[in-house]
PDB file of C-alpha atoms in Angstrom:
ATOM      1  CA  MET X   1     -30.714  34.159 -17.303  1.00  0.00           C
ATOM      2  CA  THR X   2     -29.196  31.110 -15.664  1.00  0.00           C
ATOM      3  CA  GLU X   3     -30.510  27.601 -16.228  1.00  0.00           C
ATOM      4  CA  PRO X   4     -32.680  25.845 -13.619  1.00  0.00           C
ATOM      5  CA  ARG X   5     -30.586  24.012 -11.050  1.00  0.00           C
ATOM      6  CA  GLU X   6     -31.843  20.626 -12.211  1.00  0.00           C
ATOM      7  CA  ASP X   7     -30.656  21.255 -15.773  1.00  0.00           C
ATOM      8  CA  LEU X   8     -27.210  22.351 -14.590  1.00  0.00           C
ATOM      9  CA  ALA X   9     -26.941  19.278 -12.376  1.00  0.00           C
ATOM     10  CA  ASP X  10     -27.843  17.055 -15.330  1.00  0.00           C
ATOM     11  CA  ARG X  11     -25.244  18.784 -17.503  1.00  0.00           C
ATOM     12  CA  TYR X  12     -22.524  18.268 -14.915  1.00  0.00           C
ATOM     13  CA  PHE X  13     -23.349  14.614 -14.364  1.00  0.00           C
ATOM     14  CA  ASP X  14     -23.543  14.044 -18.122  1.00  0.00           C
ATOM     15  CA  ALA X  15     -20.157  15.708 -18.630  1.00  0.00           C
ATOM     16  CA  ALA X  16     -18.524  13.694 -15.841  1.00  0.00           C
ATOM     17  CA  ILE X  17     -20.054  10.442 -17.041  1.00  0.00           C
ATOM     18  CA  GLY X  18     -18.921  11.199 -20.587  1.00  0.00           C
ATOM     19  CA  LEU X  19     -15.350  11.714 -19.397  1.00  0.00           C
ATOM     20  CA  LEU X  20     -15.443   8.512 -17.367  1.00  0.00           C
ATOM     21  CA  ARG X  21     -16.663   6.601 -20.399  1.00  0.00           C
ATOM     22  CA  ARG X  22     -13.863   8.046 -22.532  1.00  0.00           C
ATOM     23  CA  VAL X  23     -11.276   7.062 -19.965  1.00  0.00           C
ATOM     24  CA  ARG X  24     -12.763   3.575 -19.702  1.00  0.00           C
ATOM     25  CA  ASP X  25     -12.812   3.078 -23.463  1.00  0.00           C
ATOM     26  CA  GLU X  26      -9.535   4.786 -24.413  1.00  0.00           C
ATOM     27  CA  GLU X  27      -7.224   4.156 -21.453  1.00  0.00           C
ATOM     28  CA  SER X  28      -7.781   0.440 -20.836  1.00  0.00           C
ATOM     29  CA  ASP X  29      -4.293  -0.530 -22.025  1.00  0.00           C
ATOM     30  CA  ALA X  30      -2.615   2.107 -19.860  1.00  0.00           C
ATOM     31  CA  ILE X  31      -4.763   1.137 -16.872  1.00  0.00           C
ATOM     32  CA  GLY X  32      -3.737  -2.478 -17.330  1.00  0.00           C
ATOM     33  CA  ALA X  33      -0.065  -1.540 -17.595  1.00  0.00           C
ATOM     34  CA  ALA X  34      -0.236   0.616 -14.463  1.00  0.00           C
ATOM     35  CA  ALA X  35      -2.015  -2.128 -12.537  1.00  0.00           C
ATOM     36  CA  THR X  36       0.610  -4.657 -13.619  1.00  0.00           C
ATOM     37  CA  ALA X  37       3.382  -2.339 -12.429  1.00  0.00           C
ATOM     38  CA  VAL X  38       1.713  -2.030  -9.020  1.00  0.00           C
ATOM     39  CA  ALA X  39       1.104  -5.773  -8.781  1.00  0.00           C
ATOM     40  CA  ASP X  40       4.716  -6.494  -9.748  1.00  0.00           C
ATOM     41  CA  ALA X  41       5.978  -4.154  -7.031  1.00  0.00           C
ATOM     42  CA  VAL X  42       3.735  -5.691  -4.384  1.00  0.00           C
ATOM     43  CA  ALA X  43       4.643  -9.247  -5.371  1.00  0.00           C
ATOM     44  CA  ASP X  44       8.373  -8.498  -5.541  1.00  0.00           C
ATOM     45  CA  GLY X  45       8.631  -6.790  -2.157  1.00  0.00           C
ATOM     46  CA  GLY X  46       8.564  -3.253  -3.528  1.00  0.00           C
ATOM     47  CA  ARG X  47       6.594  -0.248  -2.398  1.00  0.00           C
ATOM     48  CA  VAL X  48       4.152   2.117  -4.082  1.00  0.00           C
ATOM     49  CA  PHE X  49       4.112   5.903  -3.649  1.00  0.00           C
ATOM     50  CA  VAL X  50       1.657   8.541  -4.846  1.00  0.00           C
ATOM     51  CA  PHE X  51       2.313  12.250  -5.298  1.00  0.00           C
ATOM     52  CA  GLY X  52       0.070  15.126  -6.284  1.00  0.00           C
ATOM     53  CA  ALA X  53       0.212  18.870  -5.652  1.00  0.00           C
ATOM     54  CA  GLY X  54      -2.700  21.177  -4.862  1.00  0.00           C
ATOM     55  CA  HIS X  55      -6.009  19.695  -5.918  1.00  0.00           C
ATOM     56  CA  SER X  56      -4.111  16.915  -7.696  1.00  0.00           C
ATOM     57  CA  SER X  57      -3.227  15.742  -4.201  1.00  0.00           C
ATOM     58  CA  LEU X  58      -6.855  14.774  -3.595  1.00  0.00           C
ATOM     59  CA  PRO X  59      -6.831  11.679  -5.863  1.00  0.00           C
ATOM     60  CA  ALA X  60      -3.429  10.784  -4.397  1.00  0.00           C
ATOM     61  CA  GLN X  61      -4.733  10.929  -0.844  1.00  0.00           C
ATOM     62  CA  ASP X  62      -7.831   8.990  -1.859  1.00  0.00           C
ATOM     63  CA  VAL X  63      -5.859   5.748  -2.355  1.00  0.00           C
ATOM     64  CA  VAL X  64      -3.760   6.018   0.830  1.00  0.00           C
ATOM     65  CA  TYR X  65      -4.940   4.299   4.049  1.00  0.00           C
ATOM     66  CA  ARG X  66      -8.233   3.649   2.279  1.00  0.00           C
ATOM     67  CA  ALA X  67     -10.952   1.187   3.195  1.00  0.00           C
ATOM     68  CA  GLY X  68     -11.090  -1.310   0.333  1.00  0.00           C
ATOM     69  CA  GLY X  69      -7.673  -0.191  -0.916  1.00  0.00           C
ATOM     70  CA  LEU X  70      -4.164  -1.584  -1.013  1.00  0.00           C
ATOM     71  CA  ALA X  71      -2.312  -1.057   2.255  1.00  0.00           C
ATOM     72  CA  LEU X  72       0.969  -0.414   0.435  1.00  0.00           C
ATOM     73  CA  MET X  73      -0.088   2.868  -1.182  1.00  0.00           C
ATOM     74  CA  ASN X  74       2.017   5.615   0.425  1.00  0.00           C
ATOM     75  CA  LEU X  75       1.645   9.388   0.051  1.00  0.00           C
ATOM     76  CA  LEU X  76       4.862  11.135  -0.989  1.00  0.00           C
ATOM     77  CA  VAL X  77       4.556  14.456   0.776  1.00  0.00           C
ATOM     78  CA  VAL X  78       6.003  17.766  -0.388  1.00  0.00           C
ATOM     79  CA  PRO X  79       5.413  20.241   2.457  1.00  0.00           C
ATOM     80  CA  GLY X  80       3.315  23.201   1.395  1.00  0.00           C
ATOM     81  CA  VAL X  81       1.739  21.635  -1.685  1.00  0.00           C
ATOM     82  CA  VAL X  82      -0.422  18.838  -0.275  1.00  0.00           C
ATOM     83  CA  GLY X  83      -3.914  20.225  -0.700  1.00  0.00           C
ATOM     84  CA  VAL X  84      -4.855  23.813   0.077  1.00  0.00           C
ATOM     85  CA  ASP X  85      -4.284  23.852   3.840  1.00  0.00           C
ATOM     86  CA  VAL X  86      -1.129  25.973   3.537  1.00  0.00           C
ATOM     87  CA  MET X  87      -1.620  29.704   4.110  1.00  0.00           C
ATOM     88  CA  PRO X  88      -1.923  31.477   1.828  1.00  0.00           C
ATOM     89  CA  ALA X  89      -3.329  28.798  -0.454  1.00  0.00           C
ATOM     90  CA  THR X  90      -1.580  30.434  -3.405  1.00  0.00           C
ATOM     91  CA  LEU X  91       1.788  29.458  -1.878  1.00  0.00           C
ATOM     92  CA  GLY X  92       1.198  25.872  -2.940  1.00  0.00           C
ATOM     93  CA  SER X  93       0.797  26.912  -6.567  1.00  0.00           C
ATOM     94  CA  ALA X  94       3.979  28.981  -6.349  1.00  0.00           C
ATOM     95  CA  LEU X  95       5.966  26.084  -4.884  1.00  0.00           C
ATOM     96  CA  GLU X  96       5.006  23.913  -7.858  1.00  0.00           C
ATOM     97  CA  GLN X  97       7.155  26.211  -9.998  1.00  0.00           C
ATOM     98  CA  VAL X  98      10.282  25.989  -7.825  1.00  0.00           C
ATOM     99  CA  ASP X  99      13.175  24.229  -9.575  1.00  0.00           C
ATOM    100  CA  GLY X 100      15.003  21.595  -7.555  1.00  0.00           C
ATOM    101  CA  LEU X 101      12.308  20.962  -4.950  1.00  0.00           C
ATOM    102  CA  ALA X 102      11.417  17.507  -6.270  1.00  0.00           C
ATOM    103  CA  GLY X 103      15.012  16.321  -6.108  1.00  0.00           C
ATOM    104  CA  VAL X 104      15.340  17.353  -2.476  1.00  0.00           C
ATOM    105  CA  VAL X 105      12.098  15.600  -1.558  1.00  0.00           C
ATOM    106  CA  LEU X 106      13.066  12.353  -3.262  1.00  0.00           C
ATOM    107  CA  ALA X 107      16.564  12.397  -1.771  1.00  0.00           C
ATOM    108  CA  THR X 108      15.105  12.553   1.746  1.00  0.00           C
ATOM    109  CA  SER X 109      12.240  10.103   1.133  1.00  0.00           C
ATOM    110  CA  PRO X 110      12.187   6.306   1.580  1.00  0.00           C
ATOM    111  CA  VAL X 111      11.836   5.570  -2.154  1.00  0.00           C
ATOM    112  CA  ARG X 112      14.251   3.062  -3.650  1.00  0.00           C
ATOM    113  CA  ARG X 113      14.990   1.374  -6.970  1.00  0.00           C
ATOM    114  CA  GLY X 114      12.175  -0.896  -8.080  1.00  0.00           C
ATOM    115  CA  ASP X 115       9.404   1.050  -6.345  1.00  0.00           C
ATOM    116  CA  VAL X 116       6.448   2.574  -8.206  1.00  0.00           C
ATOM    117  CA  LEU X 117       5.628   6.285  -8.099  1.00  0.00           C
ATOM    118  CA  PHE X 118       2.398   7.811  -9.372  1.00  0.00           C
ATOM    119  CA  VAL X 119       2.812  11.489 -10.220  1.00  0.00           C
ATOM    120  CA  ILE X 120      -0.579  13.169 -10.503  1.00  0.00           C
ATOM    121  CA  SER X 121      -0.753  16.575 -12.155  1.00  0.00           C
ATOM    122  CA  LEU X 122      -3.652  17.788 -14.256  1.00  0.00           C
ATOM    123  CA  SER X 123      -1.567  20.136 -16.403  1.00  0.00           C
ATOM    124  CA  GLY X 124       1.793  18.405 -16.003  1.00  0.00           C
ATOM    125  CA  ARG X 125       3.462  21.676 -16.969  1.00  0.00           C
ATOM    126  CA  ASN X 126       5.036  22.886 -13.717  1.00  0.00           C
ATOM    127  CA  ALA X 127       8.572  22.209 -12.547  1.00  0.00           C
ATOM    128  CA  LEU X 128       7.578  20.100  -9.548  1.00  0.00           C
ATOM    129  CA  PRO X 129       5.744  17.242 -11.319  1.00  0.00           C
ATOM    130  CA  VAL X 130       8.141  17.307 -14.273  1.00  0.00           C
ATOM    131  CA  GLU X 131      11.203  17.044 -12.037  1.00  0.00           C
ATOM    132  CA  MET X 132       9.506  14.530  -9.747  1.00  0.00           C
ATOM    133  CA  ALA X 133       9.112  12.193 -12.705  1.00  0.00           C
ATOM    134  CA  GLN X 134      12.601  12.939 -14.057  1.00  0.00           C
ATOM    135  CA  ASN X 135      14.344  12.328 -10.748  1.00  0.00           C
ATOM    136  CA  ALA X 136      12.298   9.288  -9.799  1.00  0.00           C
ATOM    137  CA  ARG X 137      13.019   7.669 -13.137  1.00  0.00           C
ATOM    138  CA  ALA X 138      16.751   8.353 -12.725  1.00  0.00           C
ATOM    139  CA  LEU X 139      16.587   6.635  -9.327  1.00  0.00           C
ATOM    140  CA  GLY X 140      15.182   3.482 -10.918  1.00  0.00           C
ATOM    141  CA  LEU X 141      11.520   3.844  -9.989  1.00  0.00           C
ATOM    142  CA  THR X 142       8.695   2.957 -12.333  1.00  0.00           C
ATOM    143  CA  VAL X 143       6.949   6.286 -12.934  1.00  0.00           C
ATOM    144  CA  ILE X 144       3.256   6.452 -13.787  1.00  0.00           C
ATOM    145  CA  GLY X 145       1.931   9.858 -14.790  1.00  0.00           C
ATOM    146  CA  VAL X 146      -1.727  10.742 -14.331  1.00  0.00           C
ATOM    147  CA  THR X 147      -2.384  13.892 -16.303  1.00  0.00           C
ATOM    148  CA  SER X 148      -4.349  15.545 -19.098  1.00  0.00           C
ATOM    149  CA  VAL X 149      -2.455  15.214 -22.361  1.00  0.00           C
ATOM    150  CA  ALA X 150      -4.520  18.115 -23.740  1.00  0.00           C
ATOM    151  CA  TYR X 151      -2.390  20.535 -21.697  1.00  0.00           C
ATOM    152  CA  ALA X 152       0.768  19.368 -23.423  1.00  0.00           C
ATOM    153  CA  GLU X 153      -0.917  19.980 -26.760  1.00  0.00           C
ATOM    154  CA  GLN X 154      -2.478  23.374 -25.988  1.00  0.00           C
ATOM    155  CA  THR X 155      -0.265  25.088 -23.380  1.00  0.00           C
ATOM    156  CA  SER X 156       3.433  25.720 -22.872  1.00  0.00           C
ATOM    157  CA  SER X 157       5.629  24.045 -20.279  1.00  0.00           C
ATOM    158  CA  ARG X 158       6.799  26.036 -17.261  1.00  0.00           C
ATOM    159  CA  HIS X 159       9.882  23.863 -16.877  1.00  0.00           C
ATOM    160  CA  VAL X 160      13.211  24.983 -18.286  1.00  0.00           C
ATOM    161  CA  SER X 161      13.365  21.840 -20.452  1.00  0.00           C
ATOM    162  CA  GLY X 162      10.131  22.727 -22.219  1.00  0.00           C
ATOM    163  CA  THR X 163       8.803  19.264 -21.411  1.00  0.00           C
ATOM    164  CA  PHE X 164       5.715  18.016 -19.590  1.00  0.00           C
ATOM    165  CA  LEU X 165       5.100  15.310 -17.012  1.00  0.00           C
ATOM    166  CA  LYS X 166       3.995  12.883 -19.703  1.00  0.00           C
ATOM    167  CA  ASP X 167       7.423  13.080 -21.355  1.00  0.00           C
ATOM    168  CA  HIS X 168       9.191  11.472 -18.382  1.00  0.00           C
ATOM    169  CA  CYS X 169       6.875   8.595 -17.452  1.00  0.00           C
ATOM    170  CA  HIS X 170       7.004   4.892 -18.203  1.00  0.00           C
ATOM    171  CA  ILE X 171       3.190   4.836 -18.287  1.00  0.00           C
ATOM    172  CA  VAL X 172       0.762   7.723 -18.852  1.00  0.00           C
ATOM    173  CA  LEU X 173      -2.879   7.712 -17.792  1.00  0.00           C
ATOM    174  CA  ASP X 174      -4.711  10.452 -19.699  1.00  0.00           C
ATOM    175  CA  SER X 175      -7.674  11.870 -17.770  1.00  0.00           C
ATOM    176  CA  LYS X 176      -9.067  13.511 -20.940  1.00  0.00           C
ATOM    177  CA  ILE X 177      -9.803  16.708 -19.008  1.00  0.00           C
ATOM    178  CA  ALA X 178      -9.993  19.809 -21.204  1.00  0.00           C
ATOM    179  CA  VAL X 179      -7.668  22.740 -20.556  1.00  0.00           C
ATOM    180  CA  GLY X 180      -9.175  24.819 -17.768  1.00  0.00           C
ATOM    181  CA  ASP X 181     -10.885  21.805 -16.158  1.00  0.00           C
ATOM    182  CA  ALA X 182     -14.351  23.356 -15.715  1.00  0.00           C
ATOM    183  CA  VAL X 183     -17.050  21.589 -17.743  1.00  0.00           C
ATOM    184  CA  LEU X 184     -19.963  24.045 -17.546  1.00  0.00           C
ATOM    185  CA  THR X 185     -20.630  27.516 -18.934  1.00  0.00           C
ATOM    186  CA  ASP X 186     -23.507  29.935 -18.506  1.00  0.00           C
ATOM    187  CA  ASP X 187     -24.099  33.306 -20.146  1.00  0.00           C
ATOM    188  CA  ALA X 188     -24.737  34.901 -16.751  1.00  0.00           C
ATOM    189  CA  ILE X 189     -21.546  33.531 -15.189  1.00  0.00           C
ATOM    190  CA  PRO X 190     -18.306  35.189 -16.350  1.00  0.00           C
ATOM    191  CA  ALA X 191     -16.047  32.120 -16.230  1.00  0.00           C
ATOM    192  CA  PRO X 192     -16.361  28.377 -16.884  1.00  0.00           C
ATOM    193  CA  PHE X 193     -17.269  26.471 -13.732  1.00  0.00           C
ATOM    194  CA  ALA X 194     -17.748  22.984 -12.229  1.00  0.00           C
ATOM    195  CA  PRO X 195     -14.401  21.153 -12.528  1.00  0.00           C
ATOM    196  CA  ALA X 196     -14.401  17.395 -13.128  1.00  0.00           C
ATOM    197  CA  SER X 197     -10.736  16.443 -12.827  1.00  0.00           C
ATOM    198  CA  THR X 198     -10.997  15.134  -9.261  1.00  0.00           C
ATOM    199  CA  VAL X 199     -13.923  12.874 -10.139  1.00  0.00           C
ATOM    200  CA  VAL X 200     -12.164  11.384 -13.151  1.00  0.00           C
ATOM    201  CA  THR X 201      -8.655  11.157 -11.687  1.00  0.00           C
ATOM    202  CA  SER X 202      -9.898   9.554  -8.479  1.00  0.00           C
ATOM    203  CA  ALA X 203     -11.783   6.985 -10.541  1.00  0.00           C
ATOM    204  CA  LEU X 204      -8.641   6.280 -12.566  1.00  0.00           C
ATOM    205  CA  MET X 205      -6.591   5.723  -9.425  1.00  0.00           C
ATOM    206  CA  GLN X 206      -9.201   3.488  -7.836  1.00  0.00           C
ATOM    207  CA  VAL X 207      -9.582   1.316 -10.921  1.00  0.00           C
ATOM    208  CA  VAL X 208      -5.805   0.855 -11.162  1.00  0.00           C
ATOM    209  CA  VAL X 209      -5.664  -0.247  -7.518  1.00  0.00           C
ATOM    210  CA  ALA X 210      -8.635  -2.584  -7.968  1.00  0.00           C
ATOM    211  CA  THR X 211      -7.156  -4.094 -11.124  1.00  0.00           C
ATOM    212  CA  ALA X 212      -3.800  -4.576  -9.389  1.00  0.00           C
ATOM    213  CA  ALA X 213      -5.559  -6.410  -6.561  1.00  0.00           C
ATOM    214  CA  THR X 214      -7.293  -8.800  -8.941  1.00  0.00           C
ATOM    215  CA  ASP X 215      -4.005  -9.244 -10.834  1.00  0.00           C
ATOM    216  CA  LEU X 216      -2.267 -10.280  -7.612  1.00  0.00           C
ATOM    217  CA  ALA X 217      -5.065 -12.675  -6.712  1.00  0.00           C
ATOM    218  CA  ALA X 218      -4.809 -14.270 -10.162  1.00  0.00           C
ATOM    219  CA  ARG X 219      -1.100 -14.880  -9.485  1.00  0.00           C
ATOM    220  CA  GLY X 220      -1.902 -16.601  -6.219  1.00  0.00           C
ATOM    221  CA  VAL X 221      -0.689 -13.629  -4.181  1.00  0.00           C
ATOM    222  CA  THR X 222      -3.080 -12.393  -1.498  1.00  0.00           C
ATOM    223  CA  PRO X 223      -3.320  -8.609  -1.945  1.00  0.00           C
ATOM    224  CA  PRO X 224      -2.969  -6.679   1.342  1.00  0.00           C
ATOM    225  CA  MET X 225      -6.314  -4.909   1.387  1.00  0.00           C
ATOM    226  CA  LEU X 226      -7.554  -2.637   4.159  1.00  0.00           C
ATOM    227  CA  ARG X 227     -10.995  -2.835   5.691  1.00  0.00           C
ATOM    228  CA  SER X 228     -13.121  -0.006   7.006  1.00  0.00           C
ATOM    229  CA  GLY X 229     -12.451   0.842  10.619  1.00  0.00           C
ATOM    230  CA  ASN X 230     -16.186   1.464  10.945  1.00  0.00           C
ATOM    231  CA  VAL X 231     -17.167  -2.192  10.533  1.00  0.00           C
ATOM    232  CA  ASP X 232     -16.794  -4.764  13.289  1.00  0.00           C
ATOM    233  CA  GLY X 233     -13.322  -6.283  13.260  1.00  0.00           C
ATOM    234  CA  GLY X 234     -11.970  -3.697  10.843  1.00  0.00           C
ATOM    235  CA  HIS X 235      -9.312  -2.264  13.149  1.00  0.00           C
ATOM    236  CA  ASP X 236      -8.068  -5.726  14.135  1.00  0.00           C
ATOM    237  CA  TRP X 237      -7.839  -6.761  10.488  1.00  0.00           C
ATOM    238  CA  ASN X 238      -5.915  -3.627   9.580  1.00  0.00           C
ATOM    239  CA  ALA X 239      -3.572  -4.031  12.554  1.00  0.00           C
ATOM    240  CA  GLN X 240      -2.538  -7.446  11.232  1.00  0.00           C
ATOM    241  CA  ILE X 241      -1.907  -6.007   7.767  1.00  0.00           C
ATOM    242  CA  PHE X 242       0.127  -3.141   9.239  1.00  0.00           C
ATOM    243  CA  GLU X 243       2.288  -5.563  11.203  1.00  0.00           C
ATOM    244  CA  GLN X 244       2.815  -7.949   8.289  1.00  0.00           C
ATOM    245  CA  TYR X 245       3.849  -5.144   5.906  1.00  0.00           C
ATOM    246  CA  ARG X 246       5.334  -2.701   8.406  1.00  0.00           C
ATOM    247  CA  ASP X 247       8.537  -2.259   6.364  1.00  0.00           C
ATOM    248  CA  ARG X 248       6.548  -1.181   3.299  1.00  0.00           C
ATOM    249  CA  ILE X 249       3.960   1.123   4.885  1.00  0.00           C
ATOM    250  CA  PHE X 250       5.131   4.654   5.663  1.00  0.00           C
ATOM    251  CA  PHE X 251       1.966   6.497   6.660  1.00  0.00           C
ATOM    252  CA  ARG X 252       2.221   5.021  10.174  1.00  0.00           C
ATOM    253  CA  HIS X 253       5.801   6.030  11.015  1.00  0.00           C
TER     254      HIS X 253
END
């Protein structure tokens, strides 16, 4: 017999809150380092890019062109793996295992030495995120991995090197998500359910951006923040930001 809906809801919220507390308490140093890297790039005329495949693209997209977010966050797009809009959806998962794809994407992207790249991958075990970090680091970018270290401890890599995303990053943000992602079980349901990785990873990304903004302000640098287009004056404000930073914003070209 399944639990009452209210009890299941409480269990999910409790699990998500517990993970958020762990990340807050255990990842503060890494969050600070990531925020400093972003602030350094913004202050020094660099750019910031974010990549994620499949559902790991959701936290990446959440910080791009975002009300209350930094205008300089740019999505690094790999066609076919951004979300689940490709048909069939399973194609995106297959493309994550294709060797060489990351190198081609980076070679045809606007990234340059000194930029920052977030690579978001829950498992960090597939060829695409591993090679994205490898290649970006070789190009002179600061690479920040957002992943679950548990996968590297409990699963095997799918990359020929036997390594994981975390092995090729300057900074690693550990989401603390357990292997399999789902946080709930029920005797009447044949598989674990209710994933929490998007909640936690999105929170991690947002807190890094917020910390970078306050870091910039503390340096006397005005952070280029976007306002909601649904408040009066929002579009005009954003238009000024877009014009001022047009050479560092790529989601408008």
